[in-house]
XYZ file of N, CA and C in Angstrom:
780
model
N -28.366 8.106 25.067
C -27.526 8.408 26.229
C -26.138 7.826 25.991
N -25.122 8.669 26.020
C -23.754 8.238 25.816
C -23.049 8.065 27.152
N -22.748 6.841 27.499
C -21.975 6.541 28.693
C -20.565 6.234 28.232
N -19.583 6.590 29.030
C -18.197 6.429 28.608
C -17.914 5.017 28.111
N -18.283 4.020 28.901
C -18.040 2.641 28.495
C -18.894 1.698 29.336
N -19.628 0.807 28.674
C -20.436 -0.193 29.369
C -20.270 -1.532 28.662
N -20.646 -2.595 29.348
C -20.576 -3.940 28.780
C -21.962 -4.566 28.807
N -22.322 -5.211 27.708
C -23.553 -5.984 27.635
C -23.225 -7.452 27.479
N -23.910 -8.299 28.239
C -23.685 -9.744 28.196
C -25.018 -10.439 27.949
N -25.017 -11.399 27.040
C -26.221 -12.179 26.733
C -25.943 -13.643 27.028
N -26.610 -14.167 28.053
C -26.493 -15.587 28.377
C -27.581 -16.354 27.655
N -27.176 -17.237 26.737
C -28.128 -18.075 26.028
C -28.096 -19.496 26.550
N -28.895 -20.346 25.941
C -28.942 -21.732 26.375
C -27.742 -22.546 25.957
N -27.021 -22.083 24.923
C -25.854 -22.831 24.442
C -24.616 -21.964 24.264
N -24.751 -20.650 24.434
C -23.595 -19.769 24.257
C -23.759 -18.485 25.060
N -22.663 -17.742 25.171
C -22.659 -16.433 25.817
C -22.026 -15.441 24.859
N -22.641 -14.264 24.735
C -22.078 -13.170 23.952
C -21.809 -11.994 24.881
N -20.757 -11.241 24.587
C -20.448 -10.049 25.376
C -19.860 -8.985 24.464
N -20.168 -7.738 24.767
C -19.622 -6.641 23.980
C -19.396 -5.416 24.842
N -18.360 -4.669 24.529
C -18.116 -3.386 25.198
C -18.543 -2.259 24.274
N -19.342 -1.354 24.821
C -19.896 -0.252 24.038
C -19.336 1.057 24.574
N -18.805 1.868 23.686
C -18.306 3.187 24.051
C -19.004 4.225 23.194
N -19.737 5.125 23.854
C -20.474 6.183 23.160
C -21.335 5.606 22.041
N -22.101 4.580 22.395
C -23.083 3.925 21.520
C -22.464 3.121 20.382
N -21.167 2.866 20.439
C -20.490 2.084 19.403
C -19.885 0.828 20.036
N -20.156 -0.326 19.429
C -19.555 -1.572 19.909
C -18.094 -1.595 19.477
N -17.196 -1.592 20.445
C -15.767 -1.537 20.131
C -15.094 -2.901 20.255
N -15.726 -3.824 20.975
C -15.174 -5.170 21.076
C -16.289 -6.129 21.439
N -16.341 -7.273 20.776
C -17.377 -8.260 21.086
C -16.820 -9.668 20.928
N -17.364 -10.578 21.714
C -16.941 -11.971 21.690
C -18.149 -12.873 21.894
N -18.006 -14.109 21.464
C -19.044 -15.109 21.673
C -18.372 -16.440 21.954
N -18.897 -17.180 22.912
C -18.312 -18.472 23.247
C -19.410 -19.476 23.573
N -19.167 -20.734 23.253
C -20.123 -21.790 23.565
C -20.025 -22.174 25.042
N -21.139 -22.657 25.581
C -21.146 -23.193 26.938
C -21.789 -24.573 26.920
N -21.531 -25.319 27.959
C -22.198 -26.604 28.151
C -23.423 -26.362 29.022
N -24.631 -26.433 28.449
C -25.826 -26.135 29.246
C -26.037 -27.096 30.409
N -25.344 -28.235 30.387
C -25.448 -29.198 31.481
C -24.336 -29.009 32.511
N -23.547 -27.944 32.330
C -22.468 -27.663 33.267
C -22.994 -27.223 34.622
N -22.110 -27.202 35.599
C -22.492 -26.816 36.953
C -22.758 -25.314 37.028
N -23.409 -24.907 38.112
C -23.665 -23.479 38.331
C -22.364 -22.687 38.284
N -21.340 -23.162 38.973
C -20.066 -22.444 39.028
C -19.390 -22.381 37.661
N -19.497 -23.444 36.880
C -18.880 -23.451 35.547
C -19.500 -22.381 34.653
N -20.821 -22.257 34.685
C -21.487 -21.257 33.857
C -21.142 -19.856 34.342
N -21.130 -19.656 35.655
C -20.756 -18.345 36.212
C -19.344 -17.977 35.779
N -18.422 -18.926 35.854
C -17.045 -18.652 35.461
C -16.945 -18.305 33.980
N -17.777 -18.918 33.152
C -17.794 -18.579 31.726
C -18.239 -17.136 31.521
N -19.229 -16.692 32.303
C -19.684 -15.300 32.216
C -18.573 -14.353 32.650
N -17.917 -14.675 33.763
C -16.814 -13.840 34.251
C -15.703 -13.769 33.214
N -15.364 -14.901 32.629
C -14.247 -14.974 31.688
C -14.497 -14.147 30.436
N -15.679 -14.284 29.831
C -15.939 -13.544 28.598
C -16.091 -12.053 28.893
N -16.652 -11.718 30.054
C -16.763 -10.309 30.434
C -15.382 -9.705 30.639
N -14.511 -10.451 31.275
C -13.143 -9.987 31.502
C -12.414 -9.759 30.184
N -12.748 -10.552 29.179
C -12.075 -10.446 27.880
C -12.422 -9.161 27.136
N -13.585 -8.561 27.432
C -13.964 -7.313 26.755
C -13.866 -6.111 27.698
N -13.482 -6.340 28.934
C -13.458 -5.296 29.967
C -12.240 -4.389 29.808
N -12.397 -3.114 30.176
C -11.247 -2.251 30.431
C -11.598 -1.315 31.585
N -10.634 -0.537 32.052
C -10.842 0.235 33.274
C -11.746 1.446 33.102
N -12.248 1.679 31.882
C -13.203 2.775 31.672
C -14.649 2.326 31.863
N -14.863 1.039 32.010
C -16.224 0.502 32.103
C -16.920 1.009 33.366
N -18.150 1.527 33.175
C -18.921 2.101 34.275
C -20.076 1.209 34.728
N -20.386 0.179 33.957
C -21.487 -0.693 34.340
C -21.579 -1.888 33.416
N -22.263 -2.922 33.884
C -22.439 -4.158 33.118
C -23.914 -4.539 33.146
N -24.473 -4.819 31.976
C -25.843 -5.306 31.869
C -25.842 -6.739 31.378
N -26.661 -7.580 31.986
C -26.693 -8.996 31.627
C -28.129 -9.426 31.355
N -28.344 -10.032 30.196
C -29.636 -10.614 29.858
C -29.587 -12.117 30.068
N -30.580 -12.653 30.767
C -30.605 -14.088 31.061
C -31.948 -14.674 30.634
N -31.959 -15.934 30.191
C -33.203 -16.536 29.677
C -34.065 -17.145 30.773
N -34.453 -16.319 31.750
C -35.225 -16.869 32.855
C -35.807 -15.757 33.714
N -36.336 -16.154 34.875
C -36.885 -15.209 35.835
C -35.767 -14.541 36.617
N -35.976 -13.263 36.938
C -34.976 -12.487 37.667
C -35.676 -11.631 38.713
N -35.114 -11.580 39.907
C -35.505 -10.562 40.875
C -34.638 -9.345 40.573
N -35.224 -8.323 39.964
C -34.438 -7.193 39.478
C -33.715 -6.481 40.615
N -34.339 -6.386 41.777
C -33.726 -5.666 42.898
C -32.492 -6.386 43.430
N -32.600 -7.696 43.603
C -31.480 -8.451 44.169
C -30.537 -8.995 43.103
N -31.022 -9.105 41.863
C -30.204 -9.676 40.809
C -30.037 -11.175 40.919
N -30.963 -11.824 41.615
C -30.930 -13.287 41.706
C -31.674 -13.877 40.510
N -31.046 -14.839 39.849
C -31.620 -15.505 38.683
C -32.197 -16.845 39.128
N -33.440 -17.106 38.722
C -34.137 -18.309 39.165
C -34.461 -19.246 38.002
N -34.264 -20.543 38.220
C -34.859 -21.609 37.402
C -34.664 -21.425 35.898
N -33.402 -21.422 35.456
C -33.120 -21.337 34.022
C -33.419 -22.697 33.399
N -34.483 -22.764 32.593
C -34.956 -24.059 32.104
C -33.940 -24.770 31.227
N -33.173 -24.009 30.448
C -32.224 -24.630 29.529
C -30.836 -24.807 30.138
N -30.665 -24.387 31.404
C -29.429 -24.629 32.152
C -29.854 -25.207 33.503
N -30.042 -26.508 33.596
C -30.686 -27.127 34.760
C -30.018 -26.833 36.101
N -28.713 -26.588 36.111
C -28.019 -26.356 37.381
C -28.339 -24.995 37.992
N -28.915 -24.094 37.204
C -29.209 -22.744 37.699
C -30.610 -22.704 38.299
N -30.677 -22.783 39.620
C -31.956 -22.726 40.329
C -32.139 -21.400 41.062
N -31.069 -20.912 41.672
C -31.124 -19.655 42.428
C -29.707 -19.098 42.499
N -29.362 -18.271 41.513
C -27.984 -17.801 41.366
C -27.913 -16.299 41.650
N -27.162 -15.865 42.661
C -27.028 -14.431 42.972
C -26.053 -13.749 42.016
N -26.421 -13.697 40.746
C -25.486 -13.286 39.702
C -25.037 -11.836 39.855
N -25.950 -10.952 40.202
C -25.587 -9.541 40.377
C -24.483 -9.393 41.423
N -24.649 -10.005 42.556
C -23.668 -9.922 43.640
C -22.318 -10.468 43.199
N -22.327 -11.611 42.516
C -21.081 -12.242 42.077
C -20.317 -11.337 41.118
N -21.003 -10.812 40.109
C -20.326 -10.015 39.083
C -19.918 -8.649 39.627
N -20.747 -8.051 40.468
C -20.378 -6.757 41.061
C -19.138 -6.890 41.940
N -19.070 -7.941 42.714
C -17.911 -8.123 43.586
C -16.639 -8.389 42.785
N -16.786 -9.030 41.641
C -15.604 -9.347 40.833
C -15.081 -8.116 40.099
N -15.993 -7.334 39.487
C -15.557 -6.211 38.652
C -15.661 -4.851 39.355
N -16.360 -4.805 40.473
C -16.487 -3.568 41.246
C -17.127 -2.430 40.449
N -18.145 -2.771 39.651
C -18.965 -1.775 38.947
C -20.425 -2.201 39.095
N -21.373 -1.266 38.915
C -22.789 -1.641 39.004
C -23.171 -2.669 37.939
N -24.014 -3.619 38.320
C -24.477 -4.664 37.407
C -26.002 -4.669 37.394
N -26.567 -4.725 36.193
C -28.016 -4.735 36.011
C -28.396 -6.009 35.266
N -29.381 -6.734 35.782
C -29.766 -8.019 35.196
C -31.256 -8.018 34.899
N -31.607 -8.536 33.726
C -33.010 -8.654 33.352
C -33.163 -9.857 32.434
N -34.395 -10.241 32.198
C -34.689 -11.305 31.241
C -34.189 -10.908 29.855
N -33.625 -11.849 29.115
C -33.017 -11.516 27.828
C -34.019 -10.988 26.809
N -35.229 -11.526 26.810
C -36.237 -11.029 25.869
C -36.650 -9.602 26.221
N -36.689 -9.273 27.510
C -36.952 -7.897 27.915
C -35.861 -6.968 27.401
N -34.614 -7.408 27.521
C -33.495 -6.605 27.025
C -33.615 -6.389 25.519
N -33.989 -7.435 24.803
C -34.170 -7.327 23.353
C -35.256 -6.319 23.009
N -36.385 -6.389 23.717
C -37.494 -5.474 23.443
C -37.100 -4.029 23.713
N -36.395 -3.793 24.804
C -35.948 -2.431 25.128
C -34.974 -1.927 24.065
N -34.071 -2.798 23.622
C -33.135 -2.405 22.570
C -33.841 -2.020 21.288
N -34.859 -2.798 20.901
C -35.614 -2.478 19.687
C -36.425 -1.196 19.867
N -36.923 -0.961 21.076
C -37.714 0.242 21.338
C -36.872 1.505 21.184
N -35.669 1.493 21.703
C -34.870 2.721 21.734
C -33.853 2.830 20.605
N -33.456 1.695 20.031
C -32.399 1.748 19.025
C -32.748 1.029 17.725
N -33.910 0.360 17.672
C -34.229 -0.455 16.507
C -35.536 -0.108 15.849
N -36.280 -1.126 15.475
C -37.493 -0.944 14.680
C -38.671 -0.399 15.479
N -38.563 -0.384 16.802
C -39.697 0.033 17.620
C -39.718 1.488 18.025
N -38.827 2.292 17.488
C -38.707 3.687 17.922
C -40.008 4.460 17.813
N -40.776 4.210 16.773
C -41.973 5.015 16.500
C -43.244 4.423 17.105
N -43.118 3.364 17.894
C -44.304 2.673 18.403
C -44.340 2.684 19.928
N -45.553 2.746 20.484
C -45.724 2.771 21.936
C -45.852 1.376 22.539
N -46.388 0.444 21.752
C -46.664 -0.904 22.265
C -46.017 -1.939 21.349
N -44.970 -2.574 21.824
C -44.277 -3.546 20.986
C -43.990 -4.819 21.779
N -43.801 -5.892 21.039
C -43.366 -7.165 21.618
C -42.113 -7.608 20.879
N -41.068 -7.894 21.621
C -39.857 -8.473 21.054
C -39.874 -9.969 21.305
N -39.969 -10.742 20.238
C -40.111 -12.198 20.343
C -38.779 -12.850 19.991
N -38.207 -13.585 20.934
C -36.901 -14.200 20.718
C -37.053 -15.682 20.398
N -36.458 -16.074 19.268
C -36.540 -17.449 18.769
C -35.144 -18.051 18.812
N -34.885 -18.876 19.792
C -33.566 -19.480 19.927
C -33.669 -20.824 20.607
N -32.817 -21.053 21.600
C -32.901 -22.286 22.373
C -34.280 -22.440 22.993
N -34.873 -21.311 23.374
C -36.241 -21.278 23.878
C -37.043 -20.221 23.139
N -38.260 -19.978 23.626
C -39.134 -18.941 23.067
C -39.444 -17.949 24.180
N -39.043 -16.696 23.979
C -39.292 -15.667 24.983
C -39.876 -14.429 24.351
N -40.397 -13.533 25.196
C -40.968 -12.287 24.692
C -40.776 -11.178 25.710
N -40.386 -10.010 25.217
C -40.336 -8.802 26.022
C -41.462 -7.890 25.591
N -42.109 -7.240 26.552
C -43.321 -6.467 26.278
C -43.124 -5.006 26.669
N -43.353 -4.113 25.719
C -43.362 -2.672 25.971
C -44.801 -2.193 25.835
N -45.363 -1.613 26.896
C -46.724 -1.082 26.883
C -46.678 0.397 27.245
N -47.255 1.228 26.376
C -47.243 2.681 26.594
C -45.827 3.184 26.867
N -44.894 2.695 26.049
C -43.490 3.111 26.086
C -42.726 2.653 27.331
N -43.305 1.746 28.108
C -42.633 1.263 29.312
C -42.544 -0.263 29.279
N -41.395 -0.769 29.722
C -41.219 -2.212 29.810
C -42.134 -2.782 30.882
N -42.891 -3.818 30.505
C -43.706 -4.529 31.486
C -43.043 -5.871 31.771
N -42.512 -6.018 32.989
C -41.757 -7.218 33.340
C -42.536 -8.203 34.186
N -43.569 -7.726 34.883
C -44.213 -8.570 35.871
C -43.403 -8.601 37.157
N -43.830 -9.414 38.110
C -43.200 -9.442 39.428
C -41.743 -9.882 39.376
N -41.451 -10.939 38.634
C -40.090 -11.489 38.585
C -39.597 -11.649 37.153
N -39.908 -10.670 36.303
C -39.537 -10.743 34.885
C -40.191 -11.937 34.205
N -41.337 -12.364 34.729
C -42.010 -13.524 34.159
C -43.037 -13.194 33.102
N -43.342 -11.899 32.920
C -44.301 -11.526 31.879
C -43.716 -11.841 30.507
N -44.549 -12.355 29.614
C -44.089 -12.652 28.264
C -43.573 -14.060 28.066
N -43.731 -14.921 29.051
C -43.264 -16.303 28.895
C -44.303 -17.122 28.122
N -44.574 -16.670 26.899
C -45.567 -17.350 26.061
C -45.134 -18.766 25.700
N -43.837 -19.018 25.725
C -43.346 -20.345 25.381
C -43.842 -21.437 26.296
N -44.285 -21.064 27.501
C -44.769 -22.055 28.460
C -46.262 -22.328 28.343
N -46.933 -21.642 27.418
C -48.363 -21.883 27.227
C -48.599 -23.276 26.634
N -49.650 -23.978 27.065
C -49.956 -25.298 26.496
C -50.193 -25.207 24.988
N -49.652 -26.185 24.262
C -49.823 -26.208 22.799
C -49.661 -27.641 22.317
N -50.623 -28.112 21.528
C -50.624 -29.479 21.026
C -50.421 -30.451 22.197
N -49.389 -31.291 22.103
C -49.140 -32.281 23.151
C -48.148 -31.787 24.192
N -47.781 -30.497 24.101
C -46.722 -30.001 24.972
C -46.930 -28.513 25.256
N -45.909 -27.691 24.953
C -45.996 -26.241 25.120
C -45.499 -25.561 23.852
N -45.791 -24.269 23.709
C -45.411 -23.536 22.498
C -43.908 -23.591 22.237
N -43.112 -23.508 23.295
C -41.660 -23.484 23.112
C -41.149 -24.710 22.366
N -41.806 -25.844 22.541
C -41.354 -27.067 21.881
C -41.607 -27.046 20.378
N -42.412 -26.099 19.914
C -42.720 -25.997 18.484
C -42.226 -24.692 17.866
N -41.799 -23.736 18.687
C -41.429 -22.407 18.182
C -40.033 -22.004 18.634
N -39.157 -22.970 18.777
C -37.767 -22.708 19.148
C -36.904 -23.796 18.518
N -35.623 -23.780 18.835
C -34.737 -24.800 18.271
C -35.113 -26.208 18.728
N -35.892 -26.301 19.806
C -36.334 -27.614 20.275
C -37.187 -28.326 19.229
N -37.907 -27.557 18.426
C -38.739 -28.156 17.383
C -37.885 -28.943 16.395
N -36.806 -28.341 15.918
C -35.956 -29.001 14.927
C -35.274 -30.233 15.526
N -34.840 -30.108 16.774
C -34.137 -31.220 17.422
C -35.096 -32.359 17.759
N -36.228 -32.020 18.352
C -37.158 -33.062 18.807
C -37.891 -33.749 17.662
N -38.262 -32.973 16.645
C -39.065 -33.527 15.553
C -38.220 -34.078 14.408
N -37.045 -33.476 14.167
C -36.259 -33.864 12.989
C -34.811 -34.224 13.319
N -34.462 -34.213 14.600
C -33.161 -34.690 15.068
C -31.998 -33.972 14.382
N -32.158 -32.681 14.187
C -31.095 -31.859 13.635
C -31.243 -30.456 14.200
N -30.335 -29.573 13.839
C -30.371 -28.215 14.382
C -30.917 -27.229 13.359
N -31.361 -26.098 13.851
C -31.824 -25.041 12.960
C -30.721 -24.540 12.054
N -29.486 -24.509 12.568
C -28.352 -24.042 11.763
C -28.120 -24.952 10.562
N -28.183 -26.260 10.799
C -27.992 -27.218 9.701
C -29.106 -27.069 8.671
N -30.333 -26.948 9.136
C -31.466 -26.805 8.219
C -31.395 -25.494 7.450
N -30.941 -24.436 8.106
C -30.801 -23.141 7.430
C -29.793 -23.237 6.290
N -28.674 -23.896 6.554
C -27.663 -24.079 5.513
C -28.225 -24.885 4.344
N -28.980 -25.928 4.655
C -29.583 -26.741 3.594
C -30.635 -25.953 2.821
N -31.439 -25.178 3.533
C -32.485 -24.391 2.871
C -31.884 -23.362 1.927
N -30.764 -22.779 2.312
C -30.100 -21.800 1.447
C -29.626 -22.430 0.142
N -29.367 -23.727 0.189
C -28.945 -24.445 -1.023
C -30.135 -24.977 -1.813
N -31.341 -24.665 -1.345
C -32.539 -25.070 -2.068
C -33.082 -26.426 -1.686
N -32.628 -26.986 -0.577
C -33.094 -28.297 -0.128
C -34.584 -28.222 0.210
N -35.407 -28.953 -0.528
C -36.854 -28.865 -0.383
C -37.326 -29.334 0.995
N -36.723 -30.399 1.511
C -37.140 -30.896 2.817
C -36.883 -29.854 3.907
N -35.719 -29.219 3.864
C -35.391 -28.201 4.864
C -36.351 -27.023 4.772
N -36.668 -26.606 3.556
C -37.610 -25.497 3.367
C -38.983 -25.872 3.912
N -39.409 -27.107 3.658
C -40.710 -27.570 4.169
C -40.742 -27.551 5.699
N -39.632 -27.907 6.318
C -39.570 -27.910 7.785
C -39.702 -26.490 8.325
N -39.038 -25.537 7.686
C -39.176 -24.144 8.118
C -40.604 -23.642 7.911
N -41.243 -24.076 6.841
C -42.628 -23.669 6.615
C -43.543 -24.243 7.701
N -43.270 -25.467 8.122
C -44.031 -26.048 9.231
C -43.796 -25.233 10.508
N -42.543 -24.881 10.739
C -42.196 -24.054 11.899
C -42.952 -22.726 11.868
N -43.019 -22.095 10.697
C -43.713 -20.816 10.564
C -45.187 -20.911 10.891
N -45.802 -22.031 10.554
C -47.213 -22.227 10.874
C -47.426 -22.283 12.382
N -46.545 -23.002 13.072
C -46.648 -23.071 14.533
C -46.364 -21.704 15.158
N -45.373 -21.011 14.621
C -45.059 -19.678 15.132
C -46.235 -18.734 14.933
N -46.959 -18.922 13.845
C -48.156 -18.117 13.614
C -49.170 -18.274 14.732
N -49.315 -19.489 15.246
C -50.218 -19.706 16.380
C -49.737 -18.943 17.611
N -48.420 -18.924 17.824
C -47.864 -18.182 18.961
C -48.114 -16.689 18.807
N -47.914 -16.176 17.601
C -48.123 -14.747 17.346
C -49.591 -14.375 17.546
N -50.493 -15.236 17.113
C -51.926 -14.973 17.317
C -52.248 -14.892 18.806
N -51.662 -15.766 19.608
C -51.868 -15.700 21.058
C -51.391 -14.362 21.615
N -50.258 -13.898 21.115
C -49.720 -12.607 21.559
C -50.632 -11.465 21.136
N -51.153 -11.547 19.918
C -52.026 -10.480 19.419
C -53.319 -10.396 20.217
N -53.883 -11.541 20.570
C -55.091 -11.538 21.399
C -54.803 -10.970 22.791
N -53.622 -11.259 23.310
C -53.290 -10.880 24.685
C -52.825 -9.433 24.806
N -51.952 -8.989 23.900
C -51.293 -7.688 24.024
C -51.831 -6.652 23.050
N -52.252 -7.087 21.848
C -52.676 -6.166 20.789
C -51.608 -5.104 20.522
N -50.376 -5.524 20.199
C -49.285 -4.561 20.033
C -49.323 -3.849 18.688
N -48.589 -2.736 18.619
C -48.392 -2.047 17.343
C -47.407 -2.813 16.467
N -46.476 -3.505 17.102
C -45.361 -4.114 16.385
C -44.886 -5.358 17.125
N -44.589 -6.400 16.356
C -43.894 -7.567 16.891
C -42.582 -7.702 16.128
N -41.471 -7.715 16.856
C -40.147 -7.825 16.251
C -39.577 -9.199 16.583
N -39.074 -9.891 15.572
C -38.481 -11.212 15.782
C -36.974 -11.095 15.956
N -36.451 -11.789 16.953
C -35.016 -11.838 17.183
C -34.597 -13.248 17.544
N -33.349 -13.412 17.913
C -32.834 -14.737 18.234
C -32.252 -15.414 17.009
N -31.532 -16.491 17.226
C -30.778 -17.135 16.150
C -31.652 -17.633 15.011
N -32.874 -18.074 15.299
C -33.736 -18.624 14.244
C -34.281 -17.527 13.338
N -34.311 -16.292 13.816
C -34.890 -15.206 13.014
C -34.123 -14.962 11.719
N -32.855 -15.387 11.664
C -32.101 -15.202 10.421
C -32.657 -16.076 9.296
N -33.471 -17.074 9.652
C -34.105 -17.947 8.659
C -35.474 -17.429 8.236
N -35.757 -16.186 8.572
C -37.067 -15.555 8.380
C -37.656 -15.794 6.994
N -36.836 -15.657 5.961
C -37.363 -15.742 4.594
C -37.938 -17.120 4.277
N -37.545 -18.131 5.061
C -38.028 -19.483 4.796
C -39.314 -19.816 5.548
N -39.699 -18.983 6.534
C -40.949 -19.278 7.251
C -41.942 -18.123 7.261
N -41.596 -16.983 6.644
C -42.494 -15.828 6.683
C -43.812 -16.110 5.968
N -43.777 -16.824 4.841
C -45.019 -17.052 4.083
C -46.012 -17.893 4.885
N -45.531 -18.964 5.511
C -46.442 -19.807 6.289
C -46.894 -19.091 7.556
N -46.043 -18.252 8.114
C -46.437 -17.443 9.272
C -47.565 -16.489 8.906
N -47.401 -15.772 7.807
C -48.420 -14.806 7.395
C -49.702 -15.507 6.951
N -49.567 -16.694 6.371
C -50.756 -17.462 5.989
C -51.589 -17.800 7.224
N -50.917 -18.147 8.316
C -51.635 -18.429 9.562
C -52.288 -17.153 10.102
N -51.599 -16.016 9.974
C -52.148 -14.760 10.491
C -53.347 -14.275 9.683
N -53.462 -14.739 8.449
C -54.627 -14.364 7.641
C -55.923 -14.879 8.261
N -55.824 -15.883 9.118
C -57.009 -16.440 9.773
C -57.379 -15.674 11.038
N -56.536 -14.694 11.428
C -56.827 -13.896 12.618
C -58.069 -13.056 12.353
N -59.061 -13.062 13.263
C -60.361 -12.444 12.957
C -60.346 -10.929 12.821
N -59.385 -10.261 13.468
C -59.370 -8.795 13.436
C -58.303 -8.334 12.447
N -58.727 -8.159 11.205
C -57.790 -7.915 10.113
C -56.977 -6.643 10.312
N -57.582 -5.625 10.915
C -56.867 -4.361 11.089
C -55.640 -4.541 11.994
N -55.746 -5.425 12.972
C -54.616 -5.682 13.857
C -53.428 -6.255 13.096
N -53.717 -7.146 12.148
C -52.653 -7.747 11.354
C -52.009 -6.701 10.466
N -52.814 -5.822 9.895
C -52.295 -4.795 9.000
C -51.352 -3.840 9.718
N -51.538 -3.664 11.022
C -50.707 -2.730 11.769
C -49.348 -3.312 12.135
N -49.186 -4.621 12.003
C -47.916 -5.230 12.344
C -46.908 -4.982 11.235
N -45.665 -4.757 11.634
C -44.601 -4.508 10.651
C -43.714 -5.736 10.573
């Protein structure tokens, strides 16, 4: 579907990205860091500012992905775990009143899954899961070619499942590198690219934990395809072997073979 001009915004736990798309082509994009401990108004103003930077008068609508629960009808964002000040933010109303165009808000992992379904690796599949690996761990679920969001976009929050001494998100997101090794995934990725054995070992450990998360998804959803996204996915080559080694223990071998 070619719309004259639309804007997509991705609110992450540490940054915001925005892009203007004209006839399915990204014509301008920006990314900026945010302070996740900032006030509700500060984060909202950052969204307004970056959106304004890519906006022009041809824009017909704005879509925003957020890492939390959303009431799709009202556009109220609830309880963003990685941005503590965001408890109940009427984001749709705020952005619509500022730009005077329709605004659509959904969970960021849902947006990722829909994008992969219609424009990416999921085109040929009816049942897919888009798994986002970043500040947190999220998942968007497509079942029988339709997005399944749950009541408040809460479906797919596998990161909150109990795991070891905590939850899956603490072992399958950037929190793992920070909490266990007191560094960031970006730093470890740079070291791993240079052949640093310790960094590679850490990614292999991460892949093993991620394998447990994927197995939980396979038991629950039995998808045709699981697509990895988010900032950590660029380190894929350093954790794919340990991830697949964990999946070899999955009892239903045919299910594993169907994953791409």
